[in-house]
Coordinates of C-alpha atoms and ligand atoms in Angstrom, one line a residue:
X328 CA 0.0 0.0 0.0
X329 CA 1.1 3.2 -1.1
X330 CA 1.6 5.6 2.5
X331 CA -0.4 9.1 2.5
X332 CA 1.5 12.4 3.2
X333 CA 0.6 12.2 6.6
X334 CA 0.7 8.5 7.6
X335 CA 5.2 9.5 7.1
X336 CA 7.6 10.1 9.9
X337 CA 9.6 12.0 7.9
X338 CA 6.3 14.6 7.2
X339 CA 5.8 14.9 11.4
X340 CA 9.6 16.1 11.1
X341 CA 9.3 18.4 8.4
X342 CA 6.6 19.9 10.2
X343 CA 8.6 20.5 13.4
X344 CA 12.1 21.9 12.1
X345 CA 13.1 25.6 11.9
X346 CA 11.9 27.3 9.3
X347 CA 14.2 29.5 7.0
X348 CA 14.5 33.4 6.7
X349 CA 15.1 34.7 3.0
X350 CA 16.3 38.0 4.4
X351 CA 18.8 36.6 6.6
X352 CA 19.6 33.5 4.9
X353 CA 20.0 34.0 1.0
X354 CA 23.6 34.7 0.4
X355 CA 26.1 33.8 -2.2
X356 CA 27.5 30.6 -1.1
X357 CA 23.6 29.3 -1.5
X358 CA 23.6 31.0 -4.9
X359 CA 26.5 29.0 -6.0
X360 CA 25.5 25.8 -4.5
X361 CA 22.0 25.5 -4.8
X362 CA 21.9 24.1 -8.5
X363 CA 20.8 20.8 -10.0
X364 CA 20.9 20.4 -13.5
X365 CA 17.5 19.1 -14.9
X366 CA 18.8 18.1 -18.1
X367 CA 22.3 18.4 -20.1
X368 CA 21.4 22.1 -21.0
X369 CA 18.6 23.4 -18.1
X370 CA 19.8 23.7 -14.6
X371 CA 17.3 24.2 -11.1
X372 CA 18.5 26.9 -8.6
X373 CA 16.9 26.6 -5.2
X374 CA 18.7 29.6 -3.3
X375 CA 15.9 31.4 -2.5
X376 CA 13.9 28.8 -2.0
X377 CA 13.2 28.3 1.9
X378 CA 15.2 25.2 2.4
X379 CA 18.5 24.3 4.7
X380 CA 20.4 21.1 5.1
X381 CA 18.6 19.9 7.5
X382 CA 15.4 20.8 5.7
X383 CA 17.0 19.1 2.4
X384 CA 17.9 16.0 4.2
X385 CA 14.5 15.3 6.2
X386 CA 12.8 15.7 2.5
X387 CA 15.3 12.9 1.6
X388 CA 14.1 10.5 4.0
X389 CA 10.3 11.2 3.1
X390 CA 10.5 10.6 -0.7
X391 CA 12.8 7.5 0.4
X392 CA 10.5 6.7 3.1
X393 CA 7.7 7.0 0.2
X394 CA 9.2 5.4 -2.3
X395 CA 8.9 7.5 -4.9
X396 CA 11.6 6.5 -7.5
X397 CA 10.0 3.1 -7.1
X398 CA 6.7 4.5 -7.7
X399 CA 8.5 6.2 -10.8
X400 CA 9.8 3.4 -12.2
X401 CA 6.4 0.7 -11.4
X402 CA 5.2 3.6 -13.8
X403 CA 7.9 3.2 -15.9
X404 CA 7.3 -0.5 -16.5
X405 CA 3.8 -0.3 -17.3
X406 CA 2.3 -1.1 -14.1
X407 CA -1.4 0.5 -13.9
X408 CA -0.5 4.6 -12.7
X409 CA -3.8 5.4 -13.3
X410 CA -6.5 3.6 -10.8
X411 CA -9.3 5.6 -11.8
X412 CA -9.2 4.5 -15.6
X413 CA -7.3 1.5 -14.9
X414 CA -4.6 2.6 -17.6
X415 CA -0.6 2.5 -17.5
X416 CA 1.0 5.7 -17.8
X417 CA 3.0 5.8 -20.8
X418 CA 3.7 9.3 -21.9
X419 CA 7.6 9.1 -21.2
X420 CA 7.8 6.2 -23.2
X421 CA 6.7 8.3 -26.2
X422 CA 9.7 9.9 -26.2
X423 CA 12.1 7.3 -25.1
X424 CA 12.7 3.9 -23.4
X425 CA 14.1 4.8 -19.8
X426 CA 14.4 1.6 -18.4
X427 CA 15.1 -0.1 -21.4
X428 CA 12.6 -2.8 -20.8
X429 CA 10.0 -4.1 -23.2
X430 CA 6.5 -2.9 -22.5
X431 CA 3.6 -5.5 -23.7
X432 CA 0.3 -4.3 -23.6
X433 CA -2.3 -7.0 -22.6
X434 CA -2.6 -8.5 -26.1
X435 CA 1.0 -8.6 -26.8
X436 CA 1.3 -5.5 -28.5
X437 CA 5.0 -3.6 -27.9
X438 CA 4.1 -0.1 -26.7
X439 CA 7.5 1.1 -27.6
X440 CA 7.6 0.1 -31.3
X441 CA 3.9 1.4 -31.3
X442 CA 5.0 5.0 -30.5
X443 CA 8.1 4.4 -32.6
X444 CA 6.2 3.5 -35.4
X445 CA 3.6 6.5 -35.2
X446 CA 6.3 8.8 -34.6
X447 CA 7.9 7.5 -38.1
X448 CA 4.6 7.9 -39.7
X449 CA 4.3 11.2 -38.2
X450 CA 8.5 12.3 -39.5
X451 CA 7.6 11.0 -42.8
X452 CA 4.2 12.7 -43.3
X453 CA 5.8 15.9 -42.2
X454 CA 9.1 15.7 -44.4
X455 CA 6.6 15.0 -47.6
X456 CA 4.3 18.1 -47.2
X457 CA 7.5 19.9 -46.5
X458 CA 9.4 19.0 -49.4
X459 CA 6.0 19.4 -51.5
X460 CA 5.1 15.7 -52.8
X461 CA 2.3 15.8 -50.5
X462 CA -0.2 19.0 -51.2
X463 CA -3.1 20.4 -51.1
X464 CA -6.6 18.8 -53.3
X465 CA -6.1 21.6 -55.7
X466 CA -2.5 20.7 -55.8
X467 CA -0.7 23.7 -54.2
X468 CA 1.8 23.8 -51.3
X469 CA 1.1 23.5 -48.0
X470 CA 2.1 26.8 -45.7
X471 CA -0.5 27.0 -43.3
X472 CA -1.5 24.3 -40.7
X473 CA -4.4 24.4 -37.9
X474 CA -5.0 22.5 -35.0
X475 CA -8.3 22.0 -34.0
X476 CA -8.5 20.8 -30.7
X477 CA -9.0 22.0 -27.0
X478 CA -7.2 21.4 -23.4
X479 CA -4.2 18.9 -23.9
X480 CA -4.7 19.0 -27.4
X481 CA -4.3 22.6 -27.7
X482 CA -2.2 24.0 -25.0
X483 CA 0.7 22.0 -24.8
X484 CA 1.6 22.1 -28.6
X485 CA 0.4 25.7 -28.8
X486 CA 3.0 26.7 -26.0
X487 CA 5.8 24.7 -27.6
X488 CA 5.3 25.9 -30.9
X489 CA 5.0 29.5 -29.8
X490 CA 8.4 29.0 -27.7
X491 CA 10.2 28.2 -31.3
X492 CA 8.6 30.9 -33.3
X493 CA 12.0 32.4 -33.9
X494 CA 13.5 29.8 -35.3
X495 CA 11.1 30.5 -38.0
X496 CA 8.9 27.3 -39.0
X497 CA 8.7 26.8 -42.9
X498 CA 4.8 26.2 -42.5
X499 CA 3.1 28.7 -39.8
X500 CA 0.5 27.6 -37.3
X501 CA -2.8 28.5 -35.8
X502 CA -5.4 26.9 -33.6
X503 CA -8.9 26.5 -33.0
X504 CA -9.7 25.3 -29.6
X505 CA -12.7 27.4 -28.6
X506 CA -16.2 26.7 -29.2
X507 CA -16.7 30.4 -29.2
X508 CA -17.7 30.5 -33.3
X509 CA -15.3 33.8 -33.3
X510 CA -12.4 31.9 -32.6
X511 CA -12.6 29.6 -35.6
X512 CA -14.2 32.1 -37.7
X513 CA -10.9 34.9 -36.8
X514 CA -8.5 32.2 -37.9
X515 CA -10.4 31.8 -41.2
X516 CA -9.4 35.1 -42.0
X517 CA -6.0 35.0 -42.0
X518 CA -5.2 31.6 -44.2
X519 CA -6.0 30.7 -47.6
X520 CA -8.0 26.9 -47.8
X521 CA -5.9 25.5 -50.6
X522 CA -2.9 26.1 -48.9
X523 CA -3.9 25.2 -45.6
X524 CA -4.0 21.5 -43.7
X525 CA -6.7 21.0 -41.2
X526 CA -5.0 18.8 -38.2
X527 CA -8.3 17.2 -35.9
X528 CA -6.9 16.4 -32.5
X529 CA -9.0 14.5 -30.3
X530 CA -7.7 11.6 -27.8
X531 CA -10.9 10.4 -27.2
X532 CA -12.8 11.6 -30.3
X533 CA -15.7 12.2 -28.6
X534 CA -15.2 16.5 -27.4
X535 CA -18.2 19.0 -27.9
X536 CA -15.7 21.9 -28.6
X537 CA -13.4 19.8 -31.3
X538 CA -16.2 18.2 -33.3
X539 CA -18.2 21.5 -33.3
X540 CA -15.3 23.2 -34.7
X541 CA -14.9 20.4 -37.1
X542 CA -18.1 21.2 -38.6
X543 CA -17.8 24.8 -38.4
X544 CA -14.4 24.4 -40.4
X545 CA -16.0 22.1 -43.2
X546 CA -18.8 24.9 -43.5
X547 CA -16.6 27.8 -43.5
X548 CA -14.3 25.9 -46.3
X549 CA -17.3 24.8 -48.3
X550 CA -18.8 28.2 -48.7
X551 CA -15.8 29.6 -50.4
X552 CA -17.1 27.0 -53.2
X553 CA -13.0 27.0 -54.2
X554 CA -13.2 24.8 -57.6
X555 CA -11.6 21.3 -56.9
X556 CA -11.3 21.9 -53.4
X557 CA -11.9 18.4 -51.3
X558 CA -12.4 19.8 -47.8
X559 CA -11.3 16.3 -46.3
X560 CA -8.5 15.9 -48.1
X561 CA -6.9 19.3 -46.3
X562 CA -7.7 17.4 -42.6
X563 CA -5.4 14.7 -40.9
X564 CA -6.7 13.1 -37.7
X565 CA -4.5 12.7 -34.5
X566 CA -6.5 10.3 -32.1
X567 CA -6.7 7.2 -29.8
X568 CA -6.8 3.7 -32.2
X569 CA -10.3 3.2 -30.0
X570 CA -12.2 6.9 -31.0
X571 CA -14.9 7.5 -33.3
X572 CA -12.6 9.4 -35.1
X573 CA -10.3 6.6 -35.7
X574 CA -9.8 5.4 -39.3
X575 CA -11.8 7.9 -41.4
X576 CA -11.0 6.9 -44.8
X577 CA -12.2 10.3 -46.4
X578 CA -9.5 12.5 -44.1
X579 CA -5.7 12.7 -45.6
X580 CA -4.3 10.9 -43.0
X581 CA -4.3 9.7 -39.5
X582 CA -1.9 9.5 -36.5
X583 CA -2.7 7.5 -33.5
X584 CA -1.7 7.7 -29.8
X585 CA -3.3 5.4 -27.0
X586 CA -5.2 5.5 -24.1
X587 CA -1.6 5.4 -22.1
X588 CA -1.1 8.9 -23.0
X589 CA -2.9 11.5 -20.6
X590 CA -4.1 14.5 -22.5
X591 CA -2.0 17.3 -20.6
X592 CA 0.9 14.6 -20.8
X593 CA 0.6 13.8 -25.0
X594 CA 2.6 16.4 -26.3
X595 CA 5.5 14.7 -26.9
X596 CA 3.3 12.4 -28.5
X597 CA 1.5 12.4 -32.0
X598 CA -0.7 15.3 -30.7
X599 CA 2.2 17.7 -30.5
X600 CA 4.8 16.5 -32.5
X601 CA 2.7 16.3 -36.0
X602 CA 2.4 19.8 -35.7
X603 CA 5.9 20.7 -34.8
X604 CA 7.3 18.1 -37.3
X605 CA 5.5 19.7 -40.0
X606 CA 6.4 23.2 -39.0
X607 CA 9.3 23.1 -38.0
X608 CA 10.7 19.5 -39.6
X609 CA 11.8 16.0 -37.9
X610 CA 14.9 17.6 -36.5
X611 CA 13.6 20.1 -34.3
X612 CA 11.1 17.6 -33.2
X613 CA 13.2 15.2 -32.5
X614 CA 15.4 17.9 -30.4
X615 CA 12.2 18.6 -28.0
X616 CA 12.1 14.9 -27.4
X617 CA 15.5 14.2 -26.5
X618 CA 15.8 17.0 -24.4
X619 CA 12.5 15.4 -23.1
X620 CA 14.4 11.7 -22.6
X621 CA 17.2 13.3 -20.9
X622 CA 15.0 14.8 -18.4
X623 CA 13.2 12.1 -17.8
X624 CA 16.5 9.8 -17.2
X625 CA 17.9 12.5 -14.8
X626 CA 14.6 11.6 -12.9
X627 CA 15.7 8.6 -11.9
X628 CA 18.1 9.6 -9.5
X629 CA 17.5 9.1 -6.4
X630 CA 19.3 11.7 -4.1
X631 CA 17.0 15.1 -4.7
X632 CA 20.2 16.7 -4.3
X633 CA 20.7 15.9 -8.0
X634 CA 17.4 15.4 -9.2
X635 CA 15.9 18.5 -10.3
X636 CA 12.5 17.8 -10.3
X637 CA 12.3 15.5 -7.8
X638 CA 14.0 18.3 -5.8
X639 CA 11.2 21.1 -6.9
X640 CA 8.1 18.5 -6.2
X641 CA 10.0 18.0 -2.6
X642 CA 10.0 21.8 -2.4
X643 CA 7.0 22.2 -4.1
X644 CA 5.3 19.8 -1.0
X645 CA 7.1 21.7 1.3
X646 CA 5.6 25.6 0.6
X647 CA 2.2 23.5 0.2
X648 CA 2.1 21.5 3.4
X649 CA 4.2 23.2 6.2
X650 CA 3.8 26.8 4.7
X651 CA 0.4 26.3 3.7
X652 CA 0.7 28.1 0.8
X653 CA -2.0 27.8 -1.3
X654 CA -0.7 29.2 -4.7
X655 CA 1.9 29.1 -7.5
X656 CA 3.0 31.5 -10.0
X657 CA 5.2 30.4 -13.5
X658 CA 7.0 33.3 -14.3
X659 CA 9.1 32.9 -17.2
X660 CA 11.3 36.2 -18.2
X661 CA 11.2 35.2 -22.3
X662 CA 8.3 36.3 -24.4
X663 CA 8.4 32.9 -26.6
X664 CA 7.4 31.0 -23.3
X665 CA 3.8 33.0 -23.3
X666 CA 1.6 30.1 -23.4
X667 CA 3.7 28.0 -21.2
X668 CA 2.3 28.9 -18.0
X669 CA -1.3 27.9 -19.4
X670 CA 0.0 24.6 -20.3
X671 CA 1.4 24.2 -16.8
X672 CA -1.8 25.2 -15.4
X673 CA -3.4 22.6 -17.2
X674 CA -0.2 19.4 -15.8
X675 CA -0.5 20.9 -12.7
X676 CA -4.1 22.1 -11.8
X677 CA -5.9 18.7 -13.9
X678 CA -3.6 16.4 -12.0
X679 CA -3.3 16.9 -8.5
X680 CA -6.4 19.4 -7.7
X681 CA -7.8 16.0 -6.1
X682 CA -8.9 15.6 -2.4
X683 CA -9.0 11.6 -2.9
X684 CA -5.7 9.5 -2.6
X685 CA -4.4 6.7 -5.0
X686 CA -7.1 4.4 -3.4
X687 CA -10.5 6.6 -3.6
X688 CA -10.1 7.7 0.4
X689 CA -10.1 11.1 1.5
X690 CA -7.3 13.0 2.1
X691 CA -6.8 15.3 5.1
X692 CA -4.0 17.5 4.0
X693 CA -3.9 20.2 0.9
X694 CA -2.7 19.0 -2.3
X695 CA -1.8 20.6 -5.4
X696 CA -2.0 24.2 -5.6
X697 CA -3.3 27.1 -7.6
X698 CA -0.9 28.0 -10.8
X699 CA -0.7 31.1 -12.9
X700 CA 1.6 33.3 -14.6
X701 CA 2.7 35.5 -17.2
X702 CA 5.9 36.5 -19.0
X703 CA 8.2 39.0 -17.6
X704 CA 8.6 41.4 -17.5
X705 CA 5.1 42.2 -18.3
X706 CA 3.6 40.2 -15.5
X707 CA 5.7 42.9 -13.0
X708 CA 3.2 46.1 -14.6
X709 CA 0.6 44.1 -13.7
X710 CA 0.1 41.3 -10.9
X711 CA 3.8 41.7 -9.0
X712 CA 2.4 45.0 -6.8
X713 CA 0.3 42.2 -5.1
X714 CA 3.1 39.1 -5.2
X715 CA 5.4 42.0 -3.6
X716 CA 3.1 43.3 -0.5
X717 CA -0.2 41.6 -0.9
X718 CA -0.7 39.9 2.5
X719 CA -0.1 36.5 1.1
X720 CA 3.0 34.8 0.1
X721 CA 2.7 33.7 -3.1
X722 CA 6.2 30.8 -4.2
X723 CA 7.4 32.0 -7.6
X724 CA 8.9 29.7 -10.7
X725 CA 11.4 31.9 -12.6
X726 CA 12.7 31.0 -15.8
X727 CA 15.2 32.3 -17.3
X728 CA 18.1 32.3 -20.6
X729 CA 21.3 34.2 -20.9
X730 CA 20.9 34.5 -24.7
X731 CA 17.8 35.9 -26.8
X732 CA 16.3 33.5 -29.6
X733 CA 16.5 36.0 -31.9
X734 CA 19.7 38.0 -33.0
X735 CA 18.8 41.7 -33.0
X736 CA 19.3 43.3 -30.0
X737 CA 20.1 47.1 -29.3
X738 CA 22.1 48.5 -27.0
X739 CA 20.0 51.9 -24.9
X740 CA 21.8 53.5 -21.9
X741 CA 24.5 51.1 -22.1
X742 CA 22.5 48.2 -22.0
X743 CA 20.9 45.4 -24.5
X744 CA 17.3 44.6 -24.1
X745 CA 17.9 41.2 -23.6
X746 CA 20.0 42.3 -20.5
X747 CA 17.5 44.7 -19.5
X748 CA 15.2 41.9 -19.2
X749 CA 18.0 39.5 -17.2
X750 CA 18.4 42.8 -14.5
X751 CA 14.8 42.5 -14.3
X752 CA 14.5 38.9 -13.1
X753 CA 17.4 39.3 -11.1
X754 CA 16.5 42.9 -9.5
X755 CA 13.1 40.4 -8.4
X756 CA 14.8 37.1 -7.4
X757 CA 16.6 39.8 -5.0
X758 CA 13.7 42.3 -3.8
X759 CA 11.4 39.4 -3.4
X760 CA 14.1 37.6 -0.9
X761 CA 15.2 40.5 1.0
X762 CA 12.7 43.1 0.8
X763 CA 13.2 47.0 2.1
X764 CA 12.8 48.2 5.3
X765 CA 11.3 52.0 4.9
X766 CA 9.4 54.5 7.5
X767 CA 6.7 54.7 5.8
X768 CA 4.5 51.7 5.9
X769 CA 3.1 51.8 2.3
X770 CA 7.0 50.9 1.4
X771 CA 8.0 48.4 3.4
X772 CA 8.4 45.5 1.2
X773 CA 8.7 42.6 3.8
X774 CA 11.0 39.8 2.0
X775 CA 11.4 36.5 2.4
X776 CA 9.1 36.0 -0.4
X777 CA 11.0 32.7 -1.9
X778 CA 11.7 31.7 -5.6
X779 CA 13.2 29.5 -7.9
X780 CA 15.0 29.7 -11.0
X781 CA 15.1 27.5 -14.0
X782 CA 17.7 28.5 -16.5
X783 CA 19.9 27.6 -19.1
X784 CA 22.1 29.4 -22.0
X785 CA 19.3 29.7 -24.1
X786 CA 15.8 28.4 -25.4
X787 CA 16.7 25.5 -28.1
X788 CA 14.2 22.8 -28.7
X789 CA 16.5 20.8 -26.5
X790 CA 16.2 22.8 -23.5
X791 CA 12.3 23.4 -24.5
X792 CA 11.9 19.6 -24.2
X793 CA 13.6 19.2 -21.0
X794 CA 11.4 22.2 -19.3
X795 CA 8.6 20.6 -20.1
X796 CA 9.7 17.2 -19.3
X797 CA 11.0 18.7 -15.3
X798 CA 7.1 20.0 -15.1
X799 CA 5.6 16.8 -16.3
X800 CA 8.0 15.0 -14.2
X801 CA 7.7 17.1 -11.0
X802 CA 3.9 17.2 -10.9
X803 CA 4.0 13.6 -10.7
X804 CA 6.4 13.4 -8.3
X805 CA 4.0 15.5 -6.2
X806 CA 1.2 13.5 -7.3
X807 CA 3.1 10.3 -5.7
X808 CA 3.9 12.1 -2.4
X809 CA 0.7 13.2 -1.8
X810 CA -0.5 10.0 -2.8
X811 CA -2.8 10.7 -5.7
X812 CA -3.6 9.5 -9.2
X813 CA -2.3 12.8 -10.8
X814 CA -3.6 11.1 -14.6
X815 CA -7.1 11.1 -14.5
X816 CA -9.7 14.1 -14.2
X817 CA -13.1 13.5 -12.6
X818 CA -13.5 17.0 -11.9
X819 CA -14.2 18.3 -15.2
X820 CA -17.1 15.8 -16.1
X821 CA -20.0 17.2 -13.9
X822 CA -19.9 20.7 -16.5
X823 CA -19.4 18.4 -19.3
X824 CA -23.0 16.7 -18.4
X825 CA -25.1 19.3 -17.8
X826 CA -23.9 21.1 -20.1
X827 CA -25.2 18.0 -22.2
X828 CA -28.7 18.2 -20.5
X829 CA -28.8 21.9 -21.2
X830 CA -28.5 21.7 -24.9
X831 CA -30.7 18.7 -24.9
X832 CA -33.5 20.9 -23.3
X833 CA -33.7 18.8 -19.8
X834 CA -33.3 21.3 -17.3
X835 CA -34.2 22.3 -13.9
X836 CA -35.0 25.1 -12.2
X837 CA -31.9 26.8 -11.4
X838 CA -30.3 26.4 -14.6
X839 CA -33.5 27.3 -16.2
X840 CA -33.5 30.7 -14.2
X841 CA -29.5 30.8 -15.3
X842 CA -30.5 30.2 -19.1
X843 CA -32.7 32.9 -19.4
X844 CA -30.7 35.8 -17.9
X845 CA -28.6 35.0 -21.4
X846 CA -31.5 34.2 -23.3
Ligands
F6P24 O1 -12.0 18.2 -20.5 C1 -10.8 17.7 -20.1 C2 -10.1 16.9 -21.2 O2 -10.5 15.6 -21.1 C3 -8.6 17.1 -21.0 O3 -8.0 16.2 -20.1 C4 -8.1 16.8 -22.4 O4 -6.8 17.3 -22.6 C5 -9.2 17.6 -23.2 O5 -10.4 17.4 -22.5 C6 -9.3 17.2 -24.6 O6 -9.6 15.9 -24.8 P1 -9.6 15.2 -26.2 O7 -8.2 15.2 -26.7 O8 -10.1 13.8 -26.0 O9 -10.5 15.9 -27.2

């Protein structure tokens, strides 16, 4: 049996040693020592986090006393990670083998040569539209691709396709994931139909927004009554083998994933990398995943010491449960990572907002915590007045590169922008930690507000794939200590359904009353 948070020695002891003081205790020695590389290229600094040795070694002994590589690599194998679906967990394995061990499904099927062999499909599909023997029904080139598809099959290949905008993708993206009609109907105005390819993303097949939109593209394409156009032959399908959407003949193609791969977990999967591939080719693609791989590897470890996102979860369970700290922010200080903190939102908040543990009991302690965020330095003319001396203390994820993407820069007042931004997310890092004392009470900043920092030289694909892989990884470290099943998502059904009974006419008072105020 898997141990709750609470049912650990090593939690009573957390609970009961002294706690650290940012303004007294951030100095450079921590600065220097405090690192963990996440992957190769991406490196954790936990300075100004508030964390000691002693703090550092009692987390030790709870994720050993929990077991949480063990847990990790049960995962790994194939074991069933998800309870509430019964279904392995096998998004890791879509972008490499970690253990190296075979992975039969129950009718014999290998799971690794089945993502091997979609991900082959998916290179090959991408390098033939690229290189222009695949096209368009009335036989032009393909520039213009968009994904039609909503939560994990939206936000997670949105946000890493954004972050690689400047290495300037040969076929340009756009995405439907609203059922608001504008959204659809905003994108239609910007690409032309003949040289546009219509990618369907659906795991299950099944999702009122996607299939909506669906329709709503077919219409819109159909009543520009384009000569020779064959509306299906501009959409590809990326689904589960099992959906209603699987194997429609009439579409271009289709790409598969499986019921292994969460939604919020499957960009590294068909559902992120068909897009990328074809945007921005097989190499990049296959970049993000091995900067992915490595991550997951370096996961493995188990001293936290030198496991960076085992070592943020620890943290992570530490602001939550001993702080009581109910929120998060993702704050990363480069303007390509803009959709990253949604995507996050999703891992994070769909996972472990859960107040049942691995076995359908209750839990009686707090578990995953509110996430939002915003690039800097615009999220500091906005929400940091609060974060600075709102009367809560808010944990903050910075992210940060030494190097732009791009190559023009220009030097104002002695300084380039890019290093402009840098003083930025230092200058909070430090005002954050150690606050100002002042006379007047409306500018006392009072410090010890803690933070993190994720950095690396710059944002390749590489070091794209191995941020996203630390996030994936450390939410379900958390999910493991706090003893939940972070891969399934009860939570948003209830709106789904009566949503359903509202369209269907079948409704009761309240929402009745609640109709008609938009009626
Ligand atoms: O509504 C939640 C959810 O099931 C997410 O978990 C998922 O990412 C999203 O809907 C989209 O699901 P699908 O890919 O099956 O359309």
């Amino acid at each position: 049996m898997y141990k709750n948070l609470d049912q650990t020695k090593a939690f009573d002891k957390l609970l009961s040693l002294e706690k650290v003081d940012l303004t007294k205790d951030l100095n450079n020695k921590r600065i220097k020592d405090y690192n963990v590389k996440s992957s190769e290229e991406l490196i954790y600094n936990y300075a100004a986090m508030p964390v000691n040795e002693n703090i550092l070694d009692t987390m030790q002994e709870l994720v050993d006393e929990i077991g949480i590589i063990d847990r990790y690599k049960e995962l790994l194998k194939g074991e069933m990670a998800n309870p509430g679906e019964k279904r392995k967990v096998l998004h890791q394995l879509s972008r490499g083998n970690v253990l190296n061990e075979k992975i039969l499904d129950d009718d014999k099927t290998d799971l690794d040569l089945f993502f091997k062999n979609e991900l082959n499909k998916v290179f090959d599909f991408a390098t033939k539209v690229r290189n222009g023997q695949i096209f368009g029904s009335t036989k032009k080139k393909i520039k213009n691709v968009v994904q039609i598809g909503i939560g994990g099959s939206d936000l997670g290949p949105r946000a890493l396709y954004l972050a690689l905008e400047n290495y300037n993708p040969e076929i340009k993206a756009y995405f439907v994931s609203n059922v608001d009609p504008c959204d659809a109907n905003l994108v239609f105005k910007n690409i032309n139909c003949e040289e546009t390819l219509f990618i369907l993303v659906s795991k299950s097949g099944t999702t009122l927004e996607t299939l909506t939109n669906k329709e709503l593209i077919f219409n819109l394409v159909k009543e520009q009554n384009i000569k020779n156009l064959n509306v299906e032959k501009h959409m590809i399908a990326v689904t589960s083998k099992t959906s209603p959407l699987a194997n429609d003949s009439s579409l271009l193609a289709s790409f598969f994933i499986n019921d292994y791969i969460g939604g919020r977990y499957s960009s590294t999967s068909s559902v992120g990398m068909v897009l990328l591939s074809l945007c921005y080719g097989p190499n990049i693609a296959k970049d993000i995943l091995k900067g992915a791989h490595d991550n997951d590897v370096a996961s493995l470890e188990k001293n936290i010491r030198k496991n960076a996102s085992l070592l943020d979860a620890a943290i992570g369970v530490y602001l939550r449960n001993v702080l009581d700290y109910p929120t998060t922010a993702i704050l990363p200080y480069s303007q390509a990572l803009s959709r990253f903190p949604a995507h996050l939102q999703q891992v994070d908040m769909e996972s472990n907002g859960k107040a049942v543990n691995f076995y359908n009991e209750a839990i009686n302690y707090s578990s995953g915590p509110v996430i939002f965020g915003e690039c800097g330095t615009n999220g500091q003319h906005s929400f940091y007045q609060l974060l600075h001396q709102g009367t809560d203390t808010i944990p903050l994820q910075f992210i940060g590169f030494t190097n732009a993407q791009c190559t023009k820069d220009i030097v104002v007042n002695k300084s380039t922008s890019q290093e402009k931004l840098n003083a930025n997310l230092i200058a909070q890092i430090v005002g954050f930690a150690t606050g100002k004392d002042s006379d007047n009470p409306n500018k006392v900043f009072l410090g010890d507000r803690c933070s993190s920092l994720l950095y690396s030289k710059k944002l390749t694909p590489y070091t794209l794939g191995s941020l996203l892989a630390h996030y994936e990884n450390k939410i379900m470290f958390q999910g493991f200590m706090w003893n939940l099943n972070s891969f399934d998502q009860e939570g948003v059904q209830l709106g789904k359904k009566i949503t359903n009974q509202i369209l269907s006419n079948d409704n009761d008072q309240i929402t009745q009353a609640l109709i008609d105020l938009l009626s």
